[in-house]
Tab-separated table of C-alpha atoms and ligand atoms in Angstrom:
chain	number	residue	atom	x	y	z
T	22	UNK	CA	0.000	0.000	0.000
T	23	UNK	CA	1.388	3.419	-0.840
T	24	UNK	CA	1.947	5.741	2.090
T	25	UNK	CA	-0.434	8.657	2.541
T	26	UNK	CA	-0.001	12.063	4.125
T	27	UNK	CA	-1.356	11.818	7.685
T	28	UNK	CA	-3.745	14.563	8.713
T	29	UNK	CA	-2.370	17.089	11.188
T	30	UNK	CA	-3.565	16.489	14.767
T	31	UNK	CA	-4.895	20.108	14.829
T	32	UNK	CA	-5.990	22.778	12.366
T	33	UNK	CA	-3.395	24.712	10.378
T	34	UNK	CA	-4.137	27.873	12.424
T	35	UNK	CA	-4.122	26.145	15.808
T	36	UNK	CA	-0.490	26.874	16.701
T	37	UNK	CA	-0.563	30.578	15.863
T	38	UNK	CA	1.054	32.953	16.585
T	39	UNK	CA	3.975	30.724	17.584
T	40	UNK	CA	3.861	28.566	14.470
T	41	UNK	CA	1.971	30.144	11.598
T	42	UNK	CA	-0.622	28.536	9.362
T	43	UNK	CA	1.570	29.553	6.427
T	44	UNK	CA	4.603	27.684	7.772
T	45	UNK	CA	2.500	24.703	8.796
T	46	UNK	CA	0.685	24.472	5.464
T	47	UNK	CA	3.956	24.529	3.507
T	48	UNK	CA	5.745	22.243	5.916
T	49	UNK	CA	2.974	19.643	6.034
T	50	UNK	CA	1.335	20.101	2.637
T	51	UNK	CA	4.518	20.503	0.575
T	52	UNK	CA	7.580	19.170	2.426
T	53	UNK	CA	6.010	16.236	4.262
T	54	UNK	CA	3.951	15.313	1.192
T	55	UNK	CA	7.066	15.369	-1.003
T	56	UNK	CA	8.796	12.821	1.259
T	57	UNK	CA	5.741	10.572	0.996
T	58	UNK	CA	5.479	10.861	-2.778
T	59	UNK	CA	9.188	10.232	-3.246
T	60	UNK	CA	9.143	7.210	-0.916
T	61	UNK	CA	6.194	5.749	-2.836
T	62	UNK	CA	8.108	6.233	-6.095
T	63	UNK	CA	11.249	4.572	-4.708
T	64	UNK	CA	9.511	1.484	-3.277
T	65	UNK	CA	7.128	0.756	-6.161
T	66	UNK	CA	7.796	-2.755	-7.438
T	67	UNK	CA	10.640	-3.403	-4.948
T	68	UNK	CA	11.057	-5.664	-1.922
T	69	UNK	CA	10.313	-2.637	0.269
T	70	UNK	CA	6.788	-2.177	-1.063
T	71	UNK	CA	5.109	-4.481	1.466
T	72	UNK	CA	6.849	-3.127	4.575
T	73	UNK	CA	5.309	-0.883	7.181
T	74	UNK	CA	7.024	2.481	7.598
T	75	UNK	CA	9.249	1.650	10.588
T	76	UNK	CA	10.428	-1.663	9.095
T	77	UNK	CA	11.026	0.102	5.787
T	78	UNK	CA	13.203	2.766	7.414
T	79	UNK	CA	15.244	0.131	9.283
T	80	UNK	CA	15.658	-1.973	6.128
T	81	UNK	CA	16.802	1.003	4.065
T	82	UNK	CA	19.341	1.863	6.772
T	83	UNK	CA	20.611	-1.731	7.019
T	84	UNK	CA	20.883	-1.963	3.225
T	85	UNK	CA	22.780	1.315	2.960
T	86	UNK	CA	20.009	2.640	0.710
T	87	UNK	CA	20.558	6.282	1.615
T	88	UNK	CA	18.083	7.679	-0.895
T	89	UNK	CA	15.224	5.592	0.452
T	90	UNK	CA	16.317	6.028	4.078
T	91	UNK	CA	16.318	9.817	3.746
T	92	UNK	CA	12.846	10.045	2.211
T	93	UNK	CA	11.164	7.468	4.457
T	94	UNK	CA	12.779	8.597	7.713
T	95	UNK	CA	11.603	12.118	6.951
T	96	UNK	CA	8.020	10.799	6.774
T	97	UNK	CA	8.346	9.328	10.267
T	98	UNK	CA	10.250	12.300	11.708
T	99	UNK	CA	7.659	14.804	10.488
T	100	UNK	CA	4.688	12.839	11.825
T	101	UNK	CA	6.543	12.649	15.150
T	102	UNK	CA	7.151	16.411	15.040
T	103	UNK	CA	3.454	17.260	14.429
T	104	UNK	CA	2.624	15.167	17.477
T	105	UNK	CA	5.374	16.860	19.488
T	106	UNK	CA	3.360	20.101	19.300
T	107	UNK	CA	-0.093	20.941	20.592
T	108	UNK	CA	-2.139	24.145	20.837
T	109	UNK	CA	-1.587	25.791	24.237
T	110	UNK	CA	1.240	23.390	24.948
T	111	UNK	CA	4.633	24.083	26.440
T	112	UNK	CA	5.620	25.295	29.863
T	113	UNK	CA	7.006	22.993	32.493
T	114	UNK	CA	5.777	19.419	32.097
T	115	UNK	CA	3.999	17.272	34.652
T	116	UNK	CA	4.034	13.538	35.235
T	117	UNK	CA	6.896	11.108	34.802
T	118	UNK	CA	8.606	13.204	32.151
T	119	UNK	CA	8.942	16.082	34.644
T	120	UNK	CA	10.659	13.834	37.182
T	121	UNK	CA	12.918	12.357	34.497
T	122	UNK	CA	13.887	15.815	33.177
T	123	UNK	CA	14.782	17.029	36.660
T	124	UNK	CA	16.838	13.873	37.255
T	125	UNK	CA	18.750	14.191	33.990
T	126	UNK	CA	19.188	17.946	33.634
T	127	UNK	CA	18.718	19.429	37.118
T	128	UNK	CA	15.642	21.512	36.331
T	129	UNK	CA	13.234	22.285	33.494
T	130	UNK	CA	14.964	25.645	32.909
T	131	UNK	CA	18.347	23.915	32.647
T	132	UNK	CA	16.843	21.397	30.247
T	133	UNK	CA	15.438	24.102	27.939
T	134	UNK	CA	18.758	25.991	27.971
T	135	UNK	CA	20.649	22.828	27.072
T	136	UNK	CA	18.168	21.844	24.356
T	137	UNK	CA	18.404	25.325	22.810
T	138	UNK	CA	22.203	25.245	22.828
T	139	UNK	CA	22.258	21.804	21.277
T	140	UNK	CA	19.700	22.784	18.599
T	141	UNK	CA	21.770	25.887	17.790
T	142	UNK	CA	24.877	23.717	17.452
T	143	UNK	CA	23.186	21.262	15.049
T	144	UNK	CA	25.007	22.370	11.900
T	145	UNK	CA	22.903	22.652	8.769
T	146	UNK	CA	19.707	20.631	8.463
T	147	UNK	CA	18.659	18.160	11.121
T	148	UNK	CA	16.609	17.385	14.176
T	149	UNK	CA	17.080	17.825	17.923
T	150	UNK	CA	15.456	15.130	20.051
T	151	UNK	CA	14.658	14.346	23.643
T	152	UNK	CA	15.225	10.602	23.927
T	153	UNK	CA	15.259	7.938	26.625
T	154	UNK	CA	18.435	5.923	26.496
T	155	UNK	CA	19.144	3.149	28.982
T	156	UNK	CA	16.506	4.559	31.318
T	157	UNK	CA	17.924	8.090	31.295
T	158	UNK	CA	16.887	11.141	29.286
T	159	UNK	CA	19.301	12.650	26.775
T	160	UNK	CA	19.212	15.389	24.148
T	161	UNK	CA	20.575	14.169	20.829
T	162	UNK	CA	21.093	15.814	17.461
T	163	UNK	CA	20.616	14.023	14.171
T	164	UNK	CA	21.706	15.315	10.796
T	165	UNK	CA	19.583	15.313	7.641
T	166	UNK	CA	16.936	12.607	8.029
T	167	UNK	CA	18.701	10.869	10.929
T	168	UNK	CA	16.292	9.444	13.488
T	169	UNK	CA	16.478	7.733	16.902
T	170	UNK	CA	14.257	5.033	15.398
T	171	UNK	CA	17.358	3.338	13.970
T	172	UNK	CA	19.636	3.977	16.969
T	173	UNK	CA	19.998	1.020	19.325
T	174	UNK	CA	18.565	1.653	22.769
T	175	UNK	CA	17.094	5.078	21.967
T	176	UNK	CA	13.402	5.856	22.370
T	177	UNK	CA	12.244	9.164	20.896
T	178	UNK	CA	10.150	11.262	23.291
T	179	UNK	CA	9.880	14.698	21.639
T	180	UNK	CA	11.502	16.416	18.677
T	181	UNK	CA	12.105	19.827	17.137
T	182	UNK	CA	12.676	20.039	13.391
T	183	UNK	CA	15.619	22.408	12.912
T	184	UNK	CA	15.710	22.359	9.116
T	185	UNK	CA	15.332	25.977	8.022
T	186	UNK	CA	12.046	25.147	6.258
T	187	UNK	CA	10.621	24.409	9.715
T	188	UNK	CA	10.966	27.959	11.026
T	189	UNK	CA	12.330	30.400	8.470
T	190	UNK	CA	9.010	32.059	7.499
T	191	UNK	CA	8.248	32.781	11.163
T	192	UNK	CA	11.676	33.217	12.756
T	193	UNK	CA	14.072	33.761	9.813
T	194	UNK	CA	17.570	32.819	11.024
T	195	UNK	CA	16.628	32.867	14.734
T	196	UNK	CA	16.556	29.131	15.418
T	197	UNK	CA	16.971	29.552	19.219
T	198	UNK	CA	13.872	31.812	19.291
T	199	UNK	CA	11.899	29.084	17.539
T	200	UNK	CA	13.091	26.498	20.041
T	201	UNK	CA	12.216	28.827	22.938
T	202	UNK	CA	8.706	29.357	21.529
T	203	UNK	CA	8.367	25.597	21.088
T	204	UNK	CA	9.033	25.012	24.785
T	205	UNK	CA	7.042	28.042	25.975
T	206	UNK	CA	3.906	27.445	23.881
T	207	UNK	CA	3.880	24.260	21.798
T	208	UNK	CA	5.590	21.261	23.408
T	209	UNK	CA	3.196	18.322	23.794
T	210	UNK	CA	4.150	16.852	27.145
T	211	UNK	CA	1.276	14.360	27.046
T	212	UNK	CA	2.857	12.887	23.922
T	213	UNK	CA	6.288	12.783	25.589
T	214	UNK	CA	4.808	11.119	28.682
T	215	UNK	CA	3.039	8.531	26.524
T	216	UNK	CA	6.280	7.797	24.650
T	217	UNK	CA	8.189	7.462	27.910
T	218	UNK	CA	5.664	4.902	29.177
T	219	UNK	CA	5.289	3.107	25.842
P	15	MN3	MN1	10.745	19.563	8.138
């Protein structure tokens, strides 16, 4: 079955003013869709065509099929990113994720500062992730389409897309301002808590 563009978990205007409908409509309707269309093109008539998305990404990585890995991992990463945001989200988390953040980073404020610094240091296009690794939280950068999905022992909890297409219309070159707005207004801590438990 060809892959299809998943619907956003909220309306295109729902994250304004922190993430504009214009950015979201391009990012979801053009960029995310392009990764889906390209993946469908690449797998048609191949051994990959019957695989679910996660198995497909892992197979492409194992096979060294960089073209297919890049397109398919970007499908997964973007769906994960939409779910990492929610209208009226952000602010200090509650639940298990709050305890785990304090244990790993000292405080929520220290965590946000470290995440911002790491996102700023992610050279070029990539992703900055909060992951659980061996029972402890870590902030990791991936480059291009890189994803914790294919990293042994890592469970993705929350992500920020730091490709310029993710924020340039709203924040121009100010990536740290985008990351700050993400944590002040958008971060979906329910999603992170569910991932931590799952
Ligand atoms: Mn993107």
